[in-house]
mmCIF file of C-alpha atoms and ligand atoms in Angstrom:
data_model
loop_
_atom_site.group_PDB
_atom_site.id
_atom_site.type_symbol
_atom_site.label_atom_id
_atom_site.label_comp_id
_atom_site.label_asym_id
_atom_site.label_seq_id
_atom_site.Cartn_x
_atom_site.Cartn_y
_atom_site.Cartn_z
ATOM 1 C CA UNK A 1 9.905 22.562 7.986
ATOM 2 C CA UNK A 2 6.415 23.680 7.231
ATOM 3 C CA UNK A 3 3.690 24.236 9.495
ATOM 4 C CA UNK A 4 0.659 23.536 7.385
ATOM 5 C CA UNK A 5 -3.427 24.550 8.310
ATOM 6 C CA UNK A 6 -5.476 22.055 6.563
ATOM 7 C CA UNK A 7 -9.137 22.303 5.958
ATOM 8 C CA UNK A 8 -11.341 18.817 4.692
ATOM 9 C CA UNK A 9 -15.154 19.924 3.736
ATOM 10 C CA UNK A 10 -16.171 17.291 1.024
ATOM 11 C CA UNK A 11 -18.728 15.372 2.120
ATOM 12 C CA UNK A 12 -20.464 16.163 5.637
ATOM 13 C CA UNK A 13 -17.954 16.944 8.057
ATOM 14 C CA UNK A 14 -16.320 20.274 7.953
ATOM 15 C CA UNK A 15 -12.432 19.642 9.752
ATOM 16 C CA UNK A 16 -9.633 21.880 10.245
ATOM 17 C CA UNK A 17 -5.958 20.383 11.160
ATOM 18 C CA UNK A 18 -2.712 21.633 11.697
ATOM 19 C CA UNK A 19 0.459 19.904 11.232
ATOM 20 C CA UNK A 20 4.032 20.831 12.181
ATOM 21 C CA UNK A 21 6.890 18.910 10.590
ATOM 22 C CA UNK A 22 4.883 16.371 9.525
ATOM 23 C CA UNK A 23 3.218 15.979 13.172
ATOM 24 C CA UNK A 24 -0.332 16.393 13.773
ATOM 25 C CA UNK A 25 -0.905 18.887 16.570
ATOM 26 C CA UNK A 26 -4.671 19.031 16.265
ATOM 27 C CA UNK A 27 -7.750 17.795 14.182
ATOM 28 C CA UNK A 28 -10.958 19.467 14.718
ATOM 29 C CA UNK A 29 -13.778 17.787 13.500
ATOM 30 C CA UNK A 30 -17.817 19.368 13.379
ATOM 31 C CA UNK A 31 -19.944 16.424 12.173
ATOM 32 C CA UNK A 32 -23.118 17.632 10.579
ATOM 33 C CA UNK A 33 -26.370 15.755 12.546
ATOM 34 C CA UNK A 34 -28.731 17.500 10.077
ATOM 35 C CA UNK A 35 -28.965 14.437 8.024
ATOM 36 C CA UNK A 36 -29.918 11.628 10.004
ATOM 37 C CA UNK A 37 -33.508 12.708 9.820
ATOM 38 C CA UNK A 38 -33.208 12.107 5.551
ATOM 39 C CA UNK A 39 -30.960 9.070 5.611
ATOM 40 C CA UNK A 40 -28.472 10.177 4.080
ATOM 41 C CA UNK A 41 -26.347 13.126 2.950
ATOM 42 C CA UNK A 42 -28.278 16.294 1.580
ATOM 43 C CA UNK A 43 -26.196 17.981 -0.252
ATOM 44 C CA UNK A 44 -27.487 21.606 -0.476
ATOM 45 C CA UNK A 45 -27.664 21.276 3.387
ATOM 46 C CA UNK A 46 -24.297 19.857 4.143
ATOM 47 C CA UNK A 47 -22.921 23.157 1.953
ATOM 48 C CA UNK A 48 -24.922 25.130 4.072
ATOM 49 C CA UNK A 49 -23.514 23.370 7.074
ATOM 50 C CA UNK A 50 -20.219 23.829 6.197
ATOM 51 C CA UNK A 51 -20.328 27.822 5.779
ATOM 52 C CA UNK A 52 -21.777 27.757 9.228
ATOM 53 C CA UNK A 53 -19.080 25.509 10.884
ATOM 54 C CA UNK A 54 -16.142 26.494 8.883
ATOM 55 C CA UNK A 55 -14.853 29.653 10.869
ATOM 56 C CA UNK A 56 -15.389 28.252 14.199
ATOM 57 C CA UNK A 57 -13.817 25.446 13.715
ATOM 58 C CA UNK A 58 -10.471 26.736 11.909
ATOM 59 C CA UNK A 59 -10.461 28.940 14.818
ATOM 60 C CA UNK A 60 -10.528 26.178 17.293
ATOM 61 C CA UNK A 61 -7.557 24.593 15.314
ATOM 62 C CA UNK A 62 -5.854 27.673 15.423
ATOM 63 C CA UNK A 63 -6.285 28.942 18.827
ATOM 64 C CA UNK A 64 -5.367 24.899 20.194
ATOM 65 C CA UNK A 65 -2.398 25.328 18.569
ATOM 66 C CA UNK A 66 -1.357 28.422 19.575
ATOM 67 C CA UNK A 67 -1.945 27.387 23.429
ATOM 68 C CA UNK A 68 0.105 24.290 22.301
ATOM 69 C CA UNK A 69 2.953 26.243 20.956
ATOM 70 C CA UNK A 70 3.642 29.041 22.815
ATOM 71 C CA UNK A 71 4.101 29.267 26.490
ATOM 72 C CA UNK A 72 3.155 32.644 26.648
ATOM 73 C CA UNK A 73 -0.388 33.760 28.091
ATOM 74 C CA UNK A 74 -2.712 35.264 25.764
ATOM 75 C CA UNK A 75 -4.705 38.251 25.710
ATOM 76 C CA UNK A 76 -7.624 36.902 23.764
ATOM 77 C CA UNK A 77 -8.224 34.552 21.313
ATOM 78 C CA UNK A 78 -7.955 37.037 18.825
ATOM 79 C CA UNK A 79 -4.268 37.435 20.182
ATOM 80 C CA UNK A 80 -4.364 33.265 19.744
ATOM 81 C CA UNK A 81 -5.786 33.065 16.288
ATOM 82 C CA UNK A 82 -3.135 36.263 14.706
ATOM 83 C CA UNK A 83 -0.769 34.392 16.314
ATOM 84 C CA UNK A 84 -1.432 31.034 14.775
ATOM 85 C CA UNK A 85 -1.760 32.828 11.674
ATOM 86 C CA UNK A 86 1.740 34.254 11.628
ATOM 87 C CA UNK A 87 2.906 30.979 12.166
ATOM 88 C CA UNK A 88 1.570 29.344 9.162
ATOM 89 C CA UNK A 89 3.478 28.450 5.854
ATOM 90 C CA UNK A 90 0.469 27.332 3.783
ATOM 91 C CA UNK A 91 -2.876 26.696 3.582
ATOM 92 C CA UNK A 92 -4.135 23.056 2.566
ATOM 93 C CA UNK A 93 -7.328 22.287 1.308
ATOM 94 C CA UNK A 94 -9.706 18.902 -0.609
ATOM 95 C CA UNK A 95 -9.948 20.138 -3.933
ATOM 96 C CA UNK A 96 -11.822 16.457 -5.022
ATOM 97 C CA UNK A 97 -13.663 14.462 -5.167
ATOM 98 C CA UNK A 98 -16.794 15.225 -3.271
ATOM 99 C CA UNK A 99 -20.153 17.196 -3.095
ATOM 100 C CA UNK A 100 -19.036 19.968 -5.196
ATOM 101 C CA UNK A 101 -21.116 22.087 -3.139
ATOM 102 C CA UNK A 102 -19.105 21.526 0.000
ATOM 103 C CA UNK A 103 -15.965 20.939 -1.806
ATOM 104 C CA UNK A 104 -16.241 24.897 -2.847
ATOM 105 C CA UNK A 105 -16.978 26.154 1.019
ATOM 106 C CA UNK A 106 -13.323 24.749 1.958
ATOM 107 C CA UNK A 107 -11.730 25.731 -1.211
ATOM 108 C CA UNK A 108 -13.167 29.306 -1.550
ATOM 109 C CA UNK A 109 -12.080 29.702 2.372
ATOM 110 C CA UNK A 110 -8.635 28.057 1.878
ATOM 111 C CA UNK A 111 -8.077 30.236 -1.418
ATOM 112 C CA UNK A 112 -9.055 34.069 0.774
ATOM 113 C CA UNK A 113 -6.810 33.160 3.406
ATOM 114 C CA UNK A 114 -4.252 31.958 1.297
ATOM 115 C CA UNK A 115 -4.221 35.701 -0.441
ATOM 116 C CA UNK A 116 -4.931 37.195 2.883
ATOM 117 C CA UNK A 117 -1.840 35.697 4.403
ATOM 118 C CA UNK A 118 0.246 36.299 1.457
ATOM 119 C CA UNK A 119 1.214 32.149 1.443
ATOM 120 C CA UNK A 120 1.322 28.964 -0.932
ATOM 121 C CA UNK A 121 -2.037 26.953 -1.084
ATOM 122 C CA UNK A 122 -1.847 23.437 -1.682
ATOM 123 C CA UNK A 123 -4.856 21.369 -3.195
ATOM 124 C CA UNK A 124 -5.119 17.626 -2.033
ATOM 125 C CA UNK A 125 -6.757 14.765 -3.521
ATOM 126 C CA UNK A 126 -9.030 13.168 -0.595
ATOM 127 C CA UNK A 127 -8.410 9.764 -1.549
ATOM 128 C CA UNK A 128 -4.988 9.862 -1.753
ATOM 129 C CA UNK A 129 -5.168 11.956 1.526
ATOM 130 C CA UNK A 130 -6.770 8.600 3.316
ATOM 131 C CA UNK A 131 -4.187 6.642 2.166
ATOM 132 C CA UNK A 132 -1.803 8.701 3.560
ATOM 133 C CA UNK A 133 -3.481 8.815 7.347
ATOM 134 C CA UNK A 134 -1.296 5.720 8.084
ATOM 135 C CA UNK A 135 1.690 8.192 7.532
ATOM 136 C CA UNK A 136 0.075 10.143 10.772
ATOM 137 C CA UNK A 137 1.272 7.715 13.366
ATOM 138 C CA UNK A 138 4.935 7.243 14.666
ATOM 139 C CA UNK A 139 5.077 3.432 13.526
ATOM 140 C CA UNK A 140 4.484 4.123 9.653
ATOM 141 C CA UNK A 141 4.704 1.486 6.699
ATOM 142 C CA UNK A 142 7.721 1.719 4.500
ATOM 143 C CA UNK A 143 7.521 2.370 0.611
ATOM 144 C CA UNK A 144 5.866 0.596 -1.351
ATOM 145 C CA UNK A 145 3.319 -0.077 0.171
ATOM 146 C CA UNK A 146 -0.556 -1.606 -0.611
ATOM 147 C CA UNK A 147 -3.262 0.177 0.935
ATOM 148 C CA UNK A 148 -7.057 -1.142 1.160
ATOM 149 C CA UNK A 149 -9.107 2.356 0.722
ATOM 150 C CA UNK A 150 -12.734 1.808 2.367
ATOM 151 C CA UNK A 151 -14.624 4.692 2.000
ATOM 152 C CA UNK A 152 -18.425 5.431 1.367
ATOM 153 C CA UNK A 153 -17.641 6.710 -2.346
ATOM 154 C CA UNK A 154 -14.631 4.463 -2.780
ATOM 155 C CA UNK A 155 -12.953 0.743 -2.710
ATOM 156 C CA UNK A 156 -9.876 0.728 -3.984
ATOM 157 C CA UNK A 157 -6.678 -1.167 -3.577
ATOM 158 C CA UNK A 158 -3.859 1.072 -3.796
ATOM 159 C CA UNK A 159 0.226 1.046 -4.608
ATOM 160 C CA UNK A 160 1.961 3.469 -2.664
ATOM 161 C CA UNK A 161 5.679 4.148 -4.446
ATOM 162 C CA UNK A 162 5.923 7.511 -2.646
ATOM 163 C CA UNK A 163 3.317 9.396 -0.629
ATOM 164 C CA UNK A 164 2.967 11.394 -3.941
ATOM 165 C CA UNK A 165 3.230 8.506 -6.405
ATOM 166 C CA UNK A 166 0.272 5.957 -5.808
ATOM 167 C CA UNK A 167 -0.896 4.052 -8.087
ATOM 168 C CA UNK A 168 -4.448 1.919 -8.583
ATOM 169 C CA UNK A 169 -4.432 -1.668 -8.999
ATOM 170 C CA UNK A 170 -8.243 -2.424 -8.568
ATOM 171 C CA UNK A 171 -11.342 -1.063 -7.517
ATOM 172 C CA UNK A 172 -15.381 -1.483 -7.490
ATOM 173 C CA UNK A 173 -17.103 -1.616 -10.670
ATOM 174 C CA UNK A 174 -19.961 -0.599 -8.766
ATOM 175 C CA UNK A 175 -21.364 0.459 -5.092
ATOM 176 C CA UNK A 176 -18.449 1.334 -2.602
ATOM 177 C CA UNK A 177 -17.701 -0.905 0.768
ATOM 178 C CA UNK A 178 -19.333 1.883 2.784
ATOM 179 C CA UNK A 179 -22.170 2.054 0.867
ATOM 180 C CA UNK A 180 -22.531 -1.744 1.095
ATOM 181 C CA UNK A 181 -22.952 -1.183 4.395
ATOM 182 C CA UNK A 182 -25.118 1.553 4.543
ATOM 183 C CA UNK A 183 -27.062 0.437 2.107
ATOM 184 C CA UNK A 184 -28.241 -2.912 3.699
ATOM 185 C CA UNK A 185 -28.109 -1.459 6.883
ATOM 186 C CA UNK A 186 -30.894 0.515 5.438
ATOM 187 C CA UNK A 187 -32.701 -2.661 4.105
ATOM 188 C CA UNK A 188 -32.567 -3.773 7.756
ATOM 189 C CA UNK A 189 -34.566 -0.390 8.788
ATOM 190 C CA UNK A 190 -31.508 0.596 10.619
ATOM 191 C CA UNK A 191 -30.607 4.627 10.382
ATOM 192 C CA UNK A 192 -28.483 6.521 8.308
ATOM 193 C CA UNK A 193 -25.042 6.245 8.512
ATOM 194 C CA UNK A 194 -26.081 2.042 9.050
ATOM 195 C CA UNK A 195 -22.231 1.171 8.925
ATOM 196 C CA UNK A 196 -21.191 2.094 12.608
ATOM 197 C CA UNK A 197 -24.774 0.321 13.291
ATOM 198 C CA UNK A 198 -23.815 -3.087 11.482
ATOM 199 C CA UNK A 199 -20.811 -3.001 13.500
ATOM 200 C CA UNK A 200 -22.343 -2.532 16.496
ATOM 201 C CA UNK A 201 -24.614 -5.236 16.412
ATOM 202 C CA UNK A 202 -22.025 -7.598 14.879
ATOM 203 C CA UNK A 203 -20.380 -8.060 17.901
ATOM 204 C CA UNK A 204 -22.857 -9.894 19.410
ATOM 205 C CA UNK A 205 -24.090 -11.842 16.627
ATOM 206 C CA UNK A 206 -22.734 -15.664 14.536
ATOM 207 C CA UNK A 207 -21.189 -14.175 11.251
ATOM 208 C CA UNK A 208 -21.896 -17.509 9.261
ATOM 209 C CA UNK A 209 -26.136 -17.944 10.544
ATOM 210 C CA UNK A 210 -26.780 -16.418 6.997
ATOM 211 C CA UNK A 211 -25.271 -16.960 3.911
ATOM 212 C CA UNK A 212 -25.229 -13.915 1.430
ATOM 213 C CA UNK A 213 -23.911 -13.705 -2.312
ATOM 214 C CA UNK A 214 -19.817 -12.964 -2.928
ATOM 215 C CA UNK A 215 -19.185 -11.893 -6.629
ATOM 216 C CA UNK A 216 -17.020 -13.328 -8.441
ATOM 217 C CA UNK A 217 -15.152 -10.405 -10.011
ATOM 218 C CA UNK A 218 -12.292 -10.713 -12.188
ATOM 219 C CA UNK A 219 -8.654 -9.868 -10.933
ATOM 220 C CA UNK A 220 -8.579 -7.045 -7.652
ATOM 221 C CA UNK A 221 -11.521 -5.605 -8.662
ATOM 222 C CA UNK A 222 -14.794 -5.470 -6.690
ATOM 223 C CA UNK A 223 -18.347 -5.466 -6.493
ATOM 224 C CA UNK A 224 -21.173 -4.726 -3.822
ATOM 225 C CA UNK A 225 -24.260 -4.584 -5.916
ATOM 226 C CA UNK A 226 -25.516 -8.209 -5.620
ATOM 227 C CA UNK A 227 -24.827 -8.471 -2.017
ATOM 228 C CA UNK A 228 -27.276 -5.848 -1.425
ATOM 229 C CA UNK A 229 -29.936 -7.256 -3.540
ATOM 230 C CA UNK A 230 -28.918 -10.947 -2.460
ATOM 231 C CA UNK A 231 -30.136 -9.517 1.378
ATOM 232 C CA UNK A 232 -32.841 -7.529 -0.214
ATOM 233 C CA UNK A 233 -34.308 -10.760 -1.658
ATOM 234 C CA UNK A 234 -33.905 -12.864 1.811
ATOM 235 C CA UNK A 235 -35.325 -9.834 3.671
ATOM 236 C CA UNK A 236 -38.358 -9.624 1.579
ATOM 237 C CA UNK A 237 -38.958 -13.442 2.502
ATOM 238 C CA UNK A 238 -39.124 -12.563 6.388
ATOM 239 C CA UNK A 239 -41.228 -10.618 8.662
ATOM 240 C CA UNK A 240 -40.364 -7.544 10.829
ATOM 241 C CA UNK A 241 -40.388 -9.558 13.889
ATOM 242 C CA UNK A 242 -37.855 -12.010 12.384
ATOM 243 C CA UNK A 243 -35.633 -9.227 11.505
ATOM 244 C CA UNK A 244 -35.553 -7.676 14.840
ATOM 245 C CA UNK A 245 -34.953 -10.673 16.692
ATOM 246 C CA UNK A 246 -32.338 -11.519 13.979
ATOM 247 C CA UNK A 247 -30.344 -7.967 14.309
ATOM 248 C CA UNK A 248 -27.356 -8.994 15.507
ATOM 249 C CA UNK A 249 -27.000 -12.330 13.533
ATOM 250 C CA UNK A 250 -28.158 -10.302 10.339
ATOM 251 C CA UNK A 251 -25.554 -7.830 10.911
ATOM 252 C CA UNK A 252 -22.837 -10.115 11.862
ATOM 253 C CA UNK A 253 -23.747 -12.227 8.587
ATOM 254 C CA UNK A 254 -23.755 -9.077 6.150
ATOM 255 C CA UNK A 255 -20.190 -7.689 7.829
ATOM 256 C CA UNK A 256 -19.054 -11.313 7.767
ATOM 257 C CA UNK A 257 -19.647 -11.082 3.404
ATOM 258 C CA UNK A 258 -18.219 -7.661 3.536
ATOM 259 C CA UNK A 259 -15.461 -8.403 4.563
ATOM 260 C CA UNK A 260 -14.846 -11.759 2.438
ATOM 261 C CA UNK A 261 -15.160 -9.955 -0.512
ATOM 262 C CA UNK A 262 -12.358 -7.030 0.634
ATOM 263 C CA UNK A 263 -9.757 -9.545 2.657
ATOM 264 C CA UNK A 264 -9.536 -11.665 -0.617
ATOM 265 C CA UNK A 265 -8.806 -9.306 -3.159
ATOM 266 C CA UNK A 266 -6.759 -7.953 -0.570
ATOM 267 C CA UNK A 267 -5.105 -10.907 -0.406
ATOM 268 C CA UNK A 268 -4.844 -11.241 -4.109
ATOM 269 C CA UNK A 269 -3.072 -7.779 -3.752
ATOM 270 C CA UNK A 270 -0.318 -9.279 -1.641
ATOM 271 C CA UNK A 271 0.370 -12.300 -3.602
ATOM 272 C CA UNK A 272 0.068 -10.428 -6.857
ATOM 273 C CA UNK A 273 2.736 -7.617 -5.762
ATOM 274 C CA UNK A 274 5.007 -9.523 -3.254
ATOM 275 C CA UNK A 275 4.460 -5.888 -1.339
ATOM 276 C CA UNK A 276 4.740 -7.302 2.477
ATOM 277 C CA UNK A 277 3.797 -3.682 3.856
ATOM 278 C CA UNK A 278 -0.376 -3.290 4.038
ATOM 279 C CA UNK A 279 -2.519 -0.521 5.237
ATOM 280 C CA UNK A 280 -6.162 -0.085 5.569
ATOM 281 C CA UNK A 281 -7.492 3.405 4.928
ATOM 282 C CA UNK A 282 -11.045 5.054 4.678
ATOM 283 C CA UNK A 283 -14.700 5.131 6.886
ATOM 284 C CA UNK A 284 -14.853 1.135 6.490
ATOM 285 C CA UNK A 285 -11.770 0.654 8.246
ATOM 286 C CA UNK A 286 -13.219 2.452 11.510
ATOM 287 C CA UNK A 287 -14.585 -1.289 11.053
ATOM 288 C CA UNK A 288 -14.131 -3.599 13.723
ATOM 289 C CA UNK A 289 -14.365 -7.002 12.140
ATOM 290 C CA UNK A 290 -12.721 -6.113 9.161
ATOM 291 C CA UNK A 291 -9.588 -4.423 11.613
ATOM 292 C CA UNK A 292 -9.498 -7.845 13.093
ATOM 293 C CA UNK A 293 -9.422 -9.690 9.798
ATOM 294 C CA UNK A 294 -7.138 -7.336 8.335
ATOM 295 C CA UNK A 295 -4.770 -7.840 11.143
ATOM 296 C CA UNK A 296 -5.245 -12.092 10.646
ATOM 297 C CA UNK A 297 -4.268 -11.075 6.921
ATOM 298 C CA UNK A 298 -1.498 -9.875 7.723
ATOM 299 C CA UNK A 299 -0.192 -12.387 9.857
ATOM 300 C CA UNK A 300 -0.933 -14.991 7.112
ATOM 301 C CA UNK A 301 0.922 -13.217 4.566
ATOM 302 C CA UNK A 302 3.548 -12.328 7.062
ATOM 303 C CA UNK A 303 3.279 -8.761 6.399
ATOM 304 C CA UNK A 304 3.511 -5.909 8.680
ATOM 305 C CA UNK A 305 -0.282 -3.955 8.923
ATOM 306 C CA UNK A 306 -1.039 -0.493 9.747
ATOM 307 C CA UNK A 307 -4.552 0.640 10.486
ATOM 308 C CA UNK A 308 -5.136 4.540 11.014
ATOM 309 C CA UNK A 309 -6.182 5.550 14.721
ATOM 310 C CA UNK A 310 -10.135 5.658 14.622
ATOM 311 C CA UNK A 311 -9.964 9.655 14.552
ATOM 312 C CA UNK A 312 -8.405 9.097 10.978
ATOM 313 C CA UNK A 313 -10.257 6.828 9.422
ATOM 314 C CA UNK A 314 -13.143 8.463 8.623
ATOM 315 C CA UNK A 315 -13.595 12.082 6.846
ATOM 316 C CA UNK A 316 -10.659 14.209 8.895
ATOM 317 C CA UNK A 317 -8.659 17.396 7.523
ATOM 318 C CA UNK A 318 -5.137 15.496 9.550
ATOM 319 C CA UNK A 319 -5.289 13.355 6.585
ATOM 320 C CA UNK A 320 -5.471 16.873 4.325
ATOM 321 C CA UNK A 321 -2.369 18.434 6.667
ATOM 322 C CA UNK A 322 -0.005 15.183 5.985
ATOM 323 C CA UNK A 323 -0.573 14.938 2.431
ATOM 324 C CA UNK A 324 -0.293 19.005 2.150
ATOM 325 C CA UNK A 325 3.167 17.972 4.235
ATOM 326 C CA UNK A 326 4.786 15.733 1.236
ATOM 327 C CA UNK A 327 3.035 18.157 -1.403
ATOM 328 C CA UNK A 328 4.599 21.060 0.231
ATOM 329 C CA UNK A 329 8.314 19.461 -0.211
ATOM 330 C CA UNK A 330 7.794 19.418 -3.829
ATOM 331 C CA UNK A 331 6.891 22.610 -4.130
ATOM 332 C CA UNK A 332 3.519 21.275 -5.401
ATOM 333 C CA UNK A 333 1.436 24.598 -5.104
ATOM 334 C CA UNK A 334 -1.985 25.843 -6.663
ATOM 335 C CA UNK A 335 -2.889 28.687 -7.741
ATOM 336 C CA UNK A 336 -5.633 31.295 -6.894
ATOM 337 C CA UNK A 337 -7.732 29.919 -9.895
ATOM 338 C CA UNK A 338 -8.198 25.900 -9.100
ATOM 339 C CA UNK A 339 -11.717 24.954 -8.389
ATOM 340 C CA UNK A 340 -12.535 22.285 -6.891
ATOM 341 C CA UNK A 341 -13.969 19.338 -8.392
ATOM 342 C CA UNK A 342 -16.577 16.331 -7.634
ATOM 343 C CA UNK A 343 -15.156 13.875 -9.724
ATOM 344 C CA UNK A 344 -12.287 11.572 -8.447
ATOM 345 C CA UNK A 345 -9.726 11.977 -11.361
ATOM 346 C CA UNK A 346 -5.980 11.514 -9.513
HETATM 347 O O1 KG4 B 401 -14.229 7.912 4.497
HETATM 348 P P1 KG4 B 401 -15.585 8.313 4.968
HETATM 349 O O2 KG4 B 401 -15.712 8.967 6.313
HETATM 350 O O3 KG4 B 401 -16.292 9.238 3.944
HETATM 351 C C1 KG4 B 401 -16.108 9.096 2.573
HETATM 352 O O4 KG4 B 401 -15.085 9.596 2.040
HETATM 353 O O5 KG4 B 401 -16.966 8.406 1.977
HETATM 354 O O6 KG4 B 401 -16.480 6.971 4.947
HETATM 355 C C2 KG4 B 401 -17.814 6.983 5.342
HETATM 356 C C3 KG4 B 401 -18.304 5.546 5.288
HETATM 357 C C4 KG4 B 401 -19.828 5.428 5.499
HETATM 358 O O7 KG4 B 401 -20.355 4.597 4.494
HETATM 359 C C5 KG4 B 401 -19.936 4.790 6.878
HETATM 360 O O8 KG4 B 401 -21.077 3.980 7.038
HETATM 361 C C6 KG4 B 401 -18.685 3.946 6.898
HETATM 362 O O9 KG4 B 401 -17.699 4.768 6.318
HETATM 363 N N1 KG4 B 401 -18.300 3.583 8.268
HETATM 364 C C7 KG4 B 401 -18.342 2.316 8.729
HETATM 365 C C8 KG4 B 401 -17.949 2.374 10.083
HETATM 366 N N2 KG4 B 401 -17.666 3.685 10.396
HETATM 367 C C9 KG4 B 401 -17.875 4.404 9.258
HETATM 368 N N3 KG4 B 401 -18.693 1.168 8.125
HETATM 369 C C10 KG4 B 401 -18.645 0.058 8.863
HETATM 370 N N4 KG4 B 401 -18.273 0.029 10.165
HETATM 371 C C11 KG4 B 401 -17.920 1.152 10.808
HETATM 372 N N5 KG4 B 401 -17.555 1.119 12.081
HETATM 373 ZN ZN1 ZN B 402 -13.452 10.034 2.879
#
């Protein structure tokens, strides 16, 4: 059974993992600060970000799970990391989609010590890698199952036959959940990432004390665009003071619309399939209010939910390891000349 070093560098986190058998021992994460000041992602400086994080933190993934594994004291952690090293049976990396800047900083690393080490490298898709973060948990959903994929490049309602089959059965025809957030987060003059933020301020605020627009999109596909402009336009109406003394009702509102617009189609999902076994997946899901909805869904519907642990819901290379996992048993293996790619083909 494979023991698998993973390494996730697509957007602005730069994450090393390593799973045994299918188990997660360890998922190192190095979030990039650098662009809060811009709000949002730079892209030339998350690549440069990621070369700078990318050694240290495989070496903290390797040198956790060599003080995991063996009982035996170690020299160094030199002694830790060749240890770790002759331990692994491939390397894993996001080939797409993503910056393609950063993309290439994990793949170029993942390809070297792949020829280094003499072992199989596996390419994973990172969307179909956040689906499969509800396979990281011992309770995990049975195939087929639906997954709601919430990132801040993607909405997507997914059909899981196998974790290597999954199929799409509707997505946004326009801005992503996350960026829904983010964007009117930013409308609100809150800072970048303004998800977390909305969230935050949710919790103390009356979800229905604004009403904002919900598209009305044909079958389980979604939009996002004229909620933002639909708060842009009520914004522009009010003052500053208005808006800060309105934060928490504001946010509460916008998440309130948010999450309308993904628990219906979701819903539509359920009734459309008969599939009884749902998953959330992506950022968005970190989401409190839509976690609690979700969950409500599922009671409804009578299905069984599964939400990802918080540590796997947004950008994370365990999700790369467990998807490298069901890749490696089919001998699904790239080779020394795949490049990584920004668009989000599967
Ligand atoms: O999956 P992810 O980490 O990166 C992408 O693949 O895009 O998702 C990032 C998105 C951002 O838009 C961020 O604002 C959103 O997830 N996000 C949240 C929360 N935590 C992260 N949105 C709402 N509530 C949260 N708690
Ligand atoms: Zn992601």
């Amino acid at each position: 059974m494979p023991t698998i070093l993973a390494i996730e560098s697509s957007c602005d986190e730069t994450s090393a993992s390593i799973c045994v058998d299918a188990k997660v021992l360890n998922n190192i994460i190095a979030t990039q600060e650098i662009h809060h000041t811009y709000g949002g992602v730079v892209p030339e400086l998350a690549s440069r970000a990621h070369i700078e994080n990318i050694v240290p933190t495989v070496n903290n993934a390797l040198e956790d799970f060599a003080d995991k594994v063996c009982d035996n004291p170690f020299e160094n952690n030199s002694a830790k990391i060749n240890y770790a090293l002759s331990k692994l049976d491939a390397i894993a990396f996001t080939q797409s989609p993503g910056l393609v800047g950063s993309l290439l900083v994990g793949c170029q690393f993942a390809k070297s010590l792949a020829l280094a080490l003499n072992k199989p490298l596996i390419a994973v898709h990172h969307m179909q890698a956040h689906v499969l973060a509800n396979l990281i948990a011992e309770q995990q959903p049975q195939f087929p199952f639906l997954c709601l994929t919430v990132s801040g490049g993607h909405t997507q309602i997914v059909i899981a036959h196998t974790a290597t089959r999954l199929e799409i059965i509707g997505q946004t025809i326009d801005d992503a959940a996350g960026e829904a957030f983010d964007k009117t987060a930013k409308l609100l003059g809150l800072p970048y990432p303004g998800g977390p933020l909305i969230d935050k301020y949710a919790q103390d605020g009356n979800p229905t004390a604004f009403k904002f627009a919900e598209p009305q999109i044909a079958d389980l596909d979604f939009s996002f665009s004229g909620l933002k402009t639909s708060v842009l336009y009520f914004l522009q109406k009010q003052t500053a003071a208005f808006i800060t003394e309105n934060m928490n009702d504001l946010c509460a509102s916008i998440q309130h619309t948010i999450c309308n617009i993904l628990i219906k189609k979701m819903h539509k999902g359920i009734v459309q399939t008969g599939i009884k076994q749902i998953c959330l997946a992506g950022g968005v899901s970190a989401n409190k209010g839509l976690r609690k909805r979700f969950e409500e869904l599922g009671v409804k519907m009578q299905c069984q939910t599964f939400i990802p642990s918080f540590e796997y819901c947004t950008d994370n290379a365990a999700m790369i390891a467990i998807t490298a996992h069901y890749k490696y048993l089919e001998q699904d293996f790239a080779t020394l000349d795949t490049n990584p790619s920004a668009r989000s083909d599967w």
